[in-house]
Every structure is written in C-alpha cells, then in structure tokens.
mmCIF file of C-alpha atoms in Angstrom:
data_model
loop_
_atom_site.group_PDB
_atom_site.id
_atom_site.type_symbol
_atom_site.label_atom_id
_atom_site.label_comp_id
_atom_site.label_asym_id
_atom_site.label_seq_id
_atom_site.Cartn_x
_atom_site.Cartn_y
_atom_site.Cartn_z
ATOM 1 C CA ILE A 10 -8.740 -2.518 -24.726
ATOM 2 C CA SER A 11 -5.298 -3.403 -23.477
ATOM 3 C CA THR A 12 -5.422 -0.499 -20.985
ATOM 4 C CA SER A 13 -8.808 -1.641 -19.779
ATOM 5 C CA GLN A 14 -7.555 -5.147 -19.244
ATOM 6 C CA GLU A 15 -4.535 -3.841 -17.340
ATOM 7 C CA MET A 16 -6.640 -1.651 -15.085
ATOM 8 C CA ARG A 17 -8.823 -4.655 -14.245
ATOM 9 C CA LEU A 18 -5.715 -6.390 -12.943
ATOM 10 C CA TYR A 19 -4.687 -3.425 -10.775
ATOM 11 C CA SER A 20 -8.264 -2.862 -9.562
ATOM 12 C CA LEU A 21 -8.281 -6.478 -8.447
ATOM 13 C CA LEU A 22 -4.915 -6.021 -6.789
ATOM 14 C CA PHE A 23 -6.105 -2.945 -4.924
ATOM 15 C CA PHE A 24 -9.090 -4.931 -3.557
ATOM 16 C CA LEU A 25 -6.897 -7.860 -2.519
ATOM 17 C CA VAL A 26 -4.341 -5.620 -0.806
ATOM 18 C CA SER A 27 -7.088 -3.645 0.957
ATOM 19 C CA MET A 28 -8.591 -6.817 2.351
ATOM 20 C CA ALA A 29 -5.187 -8.161 3.399
ATOM 21 C CA ILE A 30 -4.367 -4.868 5.244
ATOM 22 C CA PHE A 31 -7.801 -4.875 6.895
ATOM 23 C CA LEU A 32 -7.330 -8.416 8.141
ATOM 24 C CA PHE A 33 -3.753 -7.622 9.229
ATOM 25 C CA CYS A 34 -5.021 -4.766 11.368
ATOM 26 C CA ARG A 35 -7.666 -7.026 12.881
ATOM 27 C CA ILE A 36 -5.080 -9.708 13.645
ATOM 28 C CA ILE A 37 -2.921 -7.199 15.492
ATOM 29 C CA LYS A 38 -5.768 -6.116 17.716
ATOM 30 C CA GLU A 39 -7.340 -9.568 18.269
ATOM 31 C CA GLU A 40 -6.607 -11.271 21.596
ATOM 32 C CA GLN A 41 -8.657 -14.449 21.287
ATOM 33 C CA THR A 42 -6.749 -17.304 19.608
ATOM 34 C CA LYS A 43 -9.723 -18.889 17.811
ATOM 35 C CA LYS A 44 -10.795 -15.591 16.220
ATOM 36 C CA ARG A 45 -7.168 -14.818 15.331
ATOM 37 C CA ILE A 46 -6.791 -18.168 13.590
ATOM 38 C CA PHE A 47 -10.040 -17.478 11.624
ATOM 39 C CA LEU A 48 -8.666 -14.071 10.543
ATOM 40 C CA LEU A 49 -5.274 -15.577 9.642
ATOM 41 C CA ILE A 50 -6.870 -18.058 7.205
ATOM 42 C CA PHE A 51 -8.474 -15.276 5.209
ATOM 43 C CA PHE A 52 -5.346 -13.103 5.543
ATOM 44 C CA PHE A 53 -3.283 -15.956 4.099
ATOM 45 C CA LEU A 54 -5.641 -16.258 1.106
ATOM 46 C CA PHE A 55 -5.833 -12.560 0.313
ATOM 47 C CA THR A 56 -2.078 -11.962 0.844
ATOM 48 C CA LEU A 57 -1.010 -14.908 -1.317
ATOM 49 C CA SER A 58 -3.431 -13.814 -4.049
ATOM 50 C CA SER A 59 -1.956 -10.304 -3.917
ATOM 51 C CA ILE A 60 1.591 -11.591 -4.208
ATOM 52 C CA PHE A 61 0.706 -13.847 -7.160
ATOM 53 C CA THR A 62 -1.037 -10.884 -8.870
ATOM 54 C CA GLN A 63 1.803 -8.390 -8.424
ATOM 55 C CA PRO A 64 5.353 -9.159 -7.150
ATOM 56 C CA TRP A 65 5.705 -5.863 -5.296
ATOM 57 C CA ALA A 66 2.804 -6.828 -3.011
ATOM 58 C CA ILE A 67 5.320 -9.022 -1.287
ATOM 59 C CA SER A 68 5.824 -5.989 0.977
ATOM 60 C CA ILE A 69 2.707 -7.073 2.944
ATOM 61 C CA PHE A 70 4.318 -10.450 3.561
ATOM 62 C CA VAL A 71 7.620 -8.822 4.612
ATOM 63 C CA VAL A 72 5.888 -6.549 7.130
ATOM 64 C CA PHE A 73 3.805 -9.441 8.462
ATOM 65 C CA THR A 74 6.997 -11.483 8.951
ATOM 66 C CA ILE A 75 8.482 -8.591 10.858
ATOM 67 C CA TYR A 76 5.376 -8.461 13.023
ATOM 68 C CA ALA A 77 5.580 -12.222 13.596
ATOM 69 C CA PHE A 78 9.187 -11.926 14.671
ATOM 70 C CA ILE A 79 8.572 -9.020 17.069
ATOM 71 C CA ASN A 80 5.523 -10.840 18.487
ATOM 72 C CA SER A 81 7.561 -13.982 19.090
ATOM 73 C CA ILE A 82 10.358 -12.072 20.856
ATOM 74 C CA THR A 83 7.894 -10.048 22.952
ATOM 75 C CA LYS A 84 5.723 -13.002 24.057
ATOM 76 C CA LYS A 85 8.620 -15.533 23.973
ATOM 77 C CA SER A 86 6.451 -17.889 21.926
ATOM 78 C CA TYR A 87 8.107 -19.189 18.732
ATOM 79 C CA ILE A 88 5.555 -21.856 17.738
ATOM 80 C CA ASN A 89 2.228 -20.081 17.290
ATOM 81 C CA GLU A 90 -0.435 -19.480 14.653
ATOM 82 C CA ILE A 91 1.172 -16.217 13.452
ATOM 83 C CA ASN A 92 4.554 -17.817 12.767
ATOM 84 C CA ILE A 93 2.915 -20.779 11.085
ATOM 85 C CA CYS A 94 0.973 -18.416 8.800
ATOM 86 C CA ALA A 95 4.218 -16.574 7.914
ATOM 87 C CA ILE A 96 5.934 -19.908 7.017
ATOM 88 C CA LEU A 97 2.942 -20.999 4.928
ATOM 89 C CA LEU A 98 3.074 -17.674 3.038
ATOM 90 C CA PHE A 99 6.812 -17.993 2.424
ATOM 91 C CA LEU A 100 6.817 -21.491 0.924
ATOM 92 C CA PRO A 101 4.494 -20.982 -2.079
ATOM 93 C CA THR A 102 5.863 -17.454 -2.661
ATOM 94 C CA PHE A 103 9.456 -18.660 -2.757
ATOM 95 C CA PHE A 104 8.750 -21.654 -4.987
ATOM 96 C CA TYR A 105 6.685 -19.703 -7.448
ATOM 97 C CA TYR A 106 8.991 -16.725 -7.929
ATOM 98 C CA TYR A 107 12.244 -18.606 -7.696
ATOM 99 C CA PHE A 108 11.423 -21.714 -9.819
ATOM 100 C CA VAL A 109 8.672 -20.411 -12.124
ATOM 101 C CA TYR A 110 8.536 -16.620 -12.415
ATOM 102 C CA ILE A 111 12.249 -15.897 -12.713
ATOM 103 C CA ASN A 112 12.685 -18.520 -15.451
ATOM 104 C CA GLN A 113 9.871 -17.033 -17.519
ATOM 105 C CA ILE A 114 11.063 -13.399 -17.631
ATOM 106 C CA ASN A 115 13.776 -11.977 -19.841
ATOM 107 C CA LEU A 116 15.272 -8.689 -18.678
ATOM 108 C CA PHE A 117 16.698 -7.966 -22.136
ATOM 109 C CA LEU A 118 13.174 -7.591 -23.516
ATOM 110 C CA TYR A 119 12.546 -4.556 -21.318
ATOM 111 C CA PRO A 120 14.100 -1.228 -22.357
ATOM 112 C CA ASP A 121 16.305 0.719 -19.931
ATOM 113 C CA PHE A 122 13.943 3.686 -19.978
ATOM 114 C CA LEU A 123 10.866 1.606 -18.903
ATOM 115 C CA GLY A 124 10.920 2.782 -15.246
ATOM 116 C CA ASP A 125 10.941 6.226 -13.748
ATOM 117 C CA GLN A 126 14.212 7.640 -12.399
ATOM 118 C CA VAL A 127 14.591 8.110 -8.673
ATOM 119 C CA ASN A 128 15.420 11.801 -8.515
ATOM 120 C CA LEU A 129 14.362 14.922 -6.515
ATOM 121 C CA LYS A 130 11.106 15.191 -8.490
ATOM 122 C CA PHE A 131 10.088 11.671 -7.491
ATOM 123 C CA ILE A 132 11.253 11.982 -3.890
ATOM 124 C CA SER A 133 9.266 15.200 -3.408
ATOM 125 C CA ASN A 134 6.155 13.651 -4.877
ATOM 126 C CA LEU A 135 6.175 9.869 -4.434
ATOM 127 C CA TYR A 136 3.382 9.633 -7.077
ATOM 128 C CA PHE A 137 0.951 11.421 -4.721
ATOM 129 C CA SER A 138 0.013 13.827 -7.535
ATOM 130 C CA LYS A 139 -1.103 10.814 -9.636
ATOM 131 C CA TYR A 140 -2.852 9.137 -6.685
ATOM 132 C CA PHE A 141 -4.963 12.152 -5.766
ATOM 133 C CA GLY A 142 -5.511 13.916 -9.100
ATOM 134 C CA SER A 143 -3.092 16.848 -9.267
ATOM 135 C CA ARG A 144 0.239 18.169 -8.127
ATOM 136 C CA ILE A 145 -1.393 20.442 -5.555
ATOM 137 C CA MET A 146 -3.580 17.647 -4.177
ATOM 138 C CA GLY A 147 -0.603 15.312 -3.950
ATOM 139 C CA LEU A 148 1.355 17.981 -2.084
ATOM 140 C CA ILE A 149 -1.550 18.527 0.364
ATOM 141 C CA TYR A 150 -1.922 14.836 1.162
ATOM 142 C CA LEU A 151 1.785 14.196 1.295
ATOM 143 C CA SER A 152 2.397 17.195 3.602
ATOM 144 C CA ILE A 153 -0.406 16.175 5.926
ATOM 145 C CA LEU A 154 0.822 12.621 6.112
ATOM 146 C CA ILE A 155 4.362 13.712 6.965
ATOM 147 C CA TYR A 156 3.011 16.152 9.584
ATOM 148 C CA LEU A 157 0.933 13.457 11.198
ATOM 149 C CA ILE A 158 3.869 11.010 11.270
ATOM 150 C CA ILE A 159 6.079 13.587 12.948
ATOM 151 C CA PHE A 160 3.360 14.658 15.376
ATOM 152 C CA ASN A 161 2.494 11.038 16.379
ATOM 153 C CA LYS A 162 6.069 9.716 16.429
ATOM 154 C CA LYS A 163 5.901 8.898 20.148
ATOM 155 C CA THR A 164 3.007 6.485 19.727
ATOM 156 C CA LEU A 165 4.094 4.894 16.447
ATOM 157 C CA PHE A 166 6.576 2.333 17.805
ATOM 158 C CA GLN A 167 4.197 0.045 19.638
ATOM 159 C CA LEU A 168 3.443 -3.607 18.932
ATOM 160 C CA LYS A 169 -0.295 -3.127 18.871
ATOM 161 C CA ASN A 170 -0.219 0.126 16.949
ATOM 162 C CA VAL A 171 -1.238 -0.647 13.344
ATOM 163 C CA THR A 172 0.204 2.680 12.000
ATOM 164 C CA ILE A 173 3.809 1.537 12.212
ATOM 165 C CA TYR A 174 3.005 -1.522 10.101
ATOM 166 C CA LEU A 175 1.067 0.545 7.533
ATOM 167 C CA LEU A 176 4.058 2.881 7.264
ATOM 168 C CA ALA A 177 6.335 -0.146 6.831
ATOM 169 C CA ILE A 178 4.191 -1.427 3.989
ATOM 170 C CA ILE A 179 4.348 1.934 2.216
ATOM 171 C CA PHE A 180 8.108 2.253 2.794
ATOM 172 C CA ILE A 181 8.970 -1.314 1.640
ATOM 173 C CA THR A 182 6.652 -1.097 -1.406
ATOM 174 C CA TYR A 183 8.652 1.849 -2.667
ATOM 175 C CA LEU A 184 12.001 0.404 -1.537
ATOM 176 C CA ILE A 185 11.810 -2.917 -3.383
ATOM 177 C CA PRO A 186 11.496 -1.538 -6.966
ATOM 178 C CA ILE A 187 14.010 1.220 -6.138
ATOM 179 C CA ILE A 188 16.657 -1.303 -5.049
ATOM 180 C CA TYR A 189 15.797 -3.450 -8.092
ATOM 181 C CA GLY A 190 16.318 -0.428 -10.361
ATOM 182 C CA PHE A 191 19.728 0.291 -8.856
ATOM 183 C CA LEU A 192 20.838 -3.330 -9.192
ATOM 184 C CA PHE A 193 19.434 -4.039 -12.668
ATOM 185 C CA LYS A 194 17.429 -1.421 -14.533
ATOM 186 C CA PRO A 195 14.723 1.130 -13.590
ATOM 187 C CA ILE A 196 11.343 -0.572 -13.281
ATOM 188 C CA LEU A 197 9.460 1.731 -10.893
ATOM 189 C CA LEU A 198 6.112 2.785 -12.400
ATOM 190 C CA VAL A 199 3.057 4.265 -10.738
ATOM 191 C CA ARG A 200 0.815 1.340 -11.729
ATOM 192 C CA TYR A 201 3.211 -1.147 -10.096
ATOM 193 C CA VAL A 202 2.896 0.545 -6.696
ATOM 194 C CA LEU A 203 -0.656 1.822 -7.114
ATOM 195 C CA PHE A 204 -1.903 -0.494 -4.396
ATOM 196 C CA VAL A 205 0.045 1.549 -1.830
ATOM 197 C CA MET A 206 -2.846 3.961 -1.927
ATOM 198 C CA SER A 207 -4.739 1.494 0.273
ATOM 199 C CA PRO A 208 -2.478 1.867 3.382
ATOM 200 C CA ILE A 209 -2.152 5.621 2.660
ATOM 201 C CA ILE A 210 -5.927 6.069 2.678
ATOM 202 C CA VAL A 211 -6.178 4.103 5.880
ATOM 203 C CA LEU A 212 -3.179 5.707 7.573
ATOM 204 C CA ILE A 213 -4.171 9.367 7.205
ATOM 205 C CA PRO A 214 -7.554 9.124 9.009
ATOM 206 C CA VAL A 215 -6.069 6.775 11.667
ATOM 207 C CA LEU A 216 -3.337 9.294 12.476
ATOM 208 C CA ILE A 217 -5.846 12.179 12.462
ATOM 209 C CA TYR A 218 -8.075 10.204 14.852
ATOM 210 C CA GLU A 219 -5.115 9.800 17.259
ATOM 211 C CA LEU A 220 -4.717 13.588 17.567
ATOM 212 C CA ARG A 221 -5.854 14.787 20.997
ATOM 213 C CA ASP A 222 -6.306 18.388 19.908
ATOM 214 C CA ASN A 223 -9.801 18.610 18.426
ATOM 215 C CA TYR A 224 -8.977 21.958 16.741
ATOM 216 C CA LYS A 225 -6.102 20.324 14.778
ATOM 217 C CA LYS A 226 -8.181 17.248 14.037
ATOM 218 C CA ASN A 227 -11.118 19.323 12.632
ATOM 219 C CA PHE A 228 -8.784 21.632 10.769
ATOM 220 C CA LEU A 229 -7.074 18.822 8.938
ATOM 221 C CA LEU A 230 -10.366 17.116 8.119
ATOM 222 C CA VAL A 231 -11.748 20.351 6.663
ATOM 223 C CA ILE A 232 -8.661 20.835 4.509
ATOM 224 C CA LEU A 233 -8.857 17.300 3.158
ATOM 225 C CA VAL A 234 -12.596 17.393 2.465
ATOM 226 C CA LEU A 235 -12.668 20.868 0.865
ATOM 227 C CA SER A 236 -9.532 20.342 -1.242
ATOM 228 C CA THR A 237 -10.847 17.000 -2.488
ATOM 229 C CA LEU A 238 -14.276 18.484 -3.375
ATOM 230 C CA ILE A 239 -12.714 21.477 -5.157
ATOM 231 C CA ASN A 240 -10.336 19.289 -7.059
ATOM 232 C CA SER A 241 -13.233 17.039 -8.143
ATOM 233 C CA PHE A 242 -14.804 19.926 -10.079
ATOM 234 C CA THR A 243 -11.619 20.236 -12.152
ATOM 235 C CA GLU A 244 -11.827 16.607 -13.304
ATOM 236 C CA SER A 245 -13.387 15.825 -16.676
ATOM 237 C CA ASN A 246 -15.841 13.271 -15.234
ATOM 238 C CA VAL A 247 -17.481 16.114 -13.237
ATOM 239 C CA LYS A 248 -16.984 18.959 -15.689
ATOM 240 C CA GLN A 249 -18.913 17.066 -18.349
ATOM 241 C CA PHE A 250 -22.153 17.751 -16.486
ATOM 242 C CA PHE A 251 -21.552 21.501 -16.635
ATOM 243 C CA ASP A 252 -20.069 21.868 -20.127
ATOM 244 C CA LYS A 253 -22.233 22.256 -23.183
ATOM 245 C CA ARG A 254 -22.653 18.894 -24.853
ATOM 246 C CA PRO A 255 -21.309 18.651 -28.472
ATOM 247 C CA ILE A 256 -24.047 18.391 -31.095
ATOM 248 C CA PHE A 257 -22.656 15.168 -32.489
ATOM 249 C CA LYS A 258 -23.258 13.398 -29.168
ATOM 250 C CA PRO A 259 -26.750 12.186 -28.202
#
C-alpha cells in the first residue's frame, strides 16, 4: 500500500513535469505576446506544482531562469512577461523551502546509506537501465542519446532551440542531488529523479528529427522500435499472456 501511494505521487509529478516542459517548449517558439502570456500562466501553475511536489523539480525553474536571462540579454528587454514569471516562481519557492520545508526535515533521521553512490557504475548508466527496463535497453537509449547530442552539437546552442534547455533540465536534475550528497549525505535515488524521463523521451525523437540523413534517421528509429518491442516480451506483464496460468488462479 505504501509503495502504491508513493508511485501515485511520482506519477503525478511525471505528469506535472511533462506539462511544464511542453509549455516551456511552446513559450520558446511563441512570438506573439498575448499567446505567450497565456502559456506562461499555465507554465507557472504546472512548474510551481512540480516544485512543491518534489524539490528536485526545481531544475525546471533554474533552466527557465537561465532562458529568461539569455532572452533579456539578447533582446535587451529586462522588464517583460518572461522575467516576471521567473520572479513569481522564485518568491513562493524560496519562502516555502527556506522558511517551511527546511525547518520540518531532520537530516539525522535519514541513514547515510539511503542514497546511491556516485561511482563508475552510476555514471555509465544514469539510471537508464531502470528507466527503460533492462541494462541493455538502458545502454541502447543512452548511447543513442549521446550520439545524437554529439552529432547535433552545432545546432544545440541556439536561443530558439528547445534541445539545449531539455539537456540543461536533465543535467541540473542529476547535478542537484549529487552536489547535495557531497555536501551532506547521499540522497540520490531513482524515484527522486524519475521525472527526468520526460525530457529524455522528448529529446531523443527531437534530435532524431533534426538529422538530415534519412538513412541514419530511419536506422535509429528502427533500432529503438525493435529493441523496445523485443524487450517488452521479456517483461512479466507481457509474458503472463503466454505462460500457463497456475491452477490456483481463476
């Protein structure tokens, strides 16, 4: 029951983060001020809800603040709807976590072995094996993601390119608990950063779509689709339809 209740929380978080990232991408591409303000209102609500649900979701706010700063420098406009949204996100986040959340937690109640150690095994995996079902699947997705980042590196660093911000969300989401672990005690667990699957799932097809070589594009899509389908037949939720049902079950 406790596990089910916990998964409800992280399922909700995944939805909130997915919506916030979707709106963030729309805001970056939107040119009309009225439509951007409309998107910013809902982005504010979903992002603030994500941060209040899970502290590490603050990575979305950090990346949005970076975008707001770059946008202000580029357009030489420091009083605009994007900066106002960033300030409005900062105020409740700061007051809640500084005056309420920190005073309610006691670090001595958490054992030192609670979090995973940042070692070679973690760095070579980044929980991708748990995200995608197996060590092999995690390696496939992680390898393809790294390949796409390297191949598209020339187009990443653009203000209107959403991929650089998705990468920043992934990077900062891992970085925050890692730094916290070095300063205090290890606290990095897969369920705490599970919502990072949302930008990963968005980022991979976006980077594949940006490939100009149709052969490479189709080849990577075939690998992802086939490997995912094959891996599905190794999962218990699919195997149960092919295995002989025990006599004690109706």
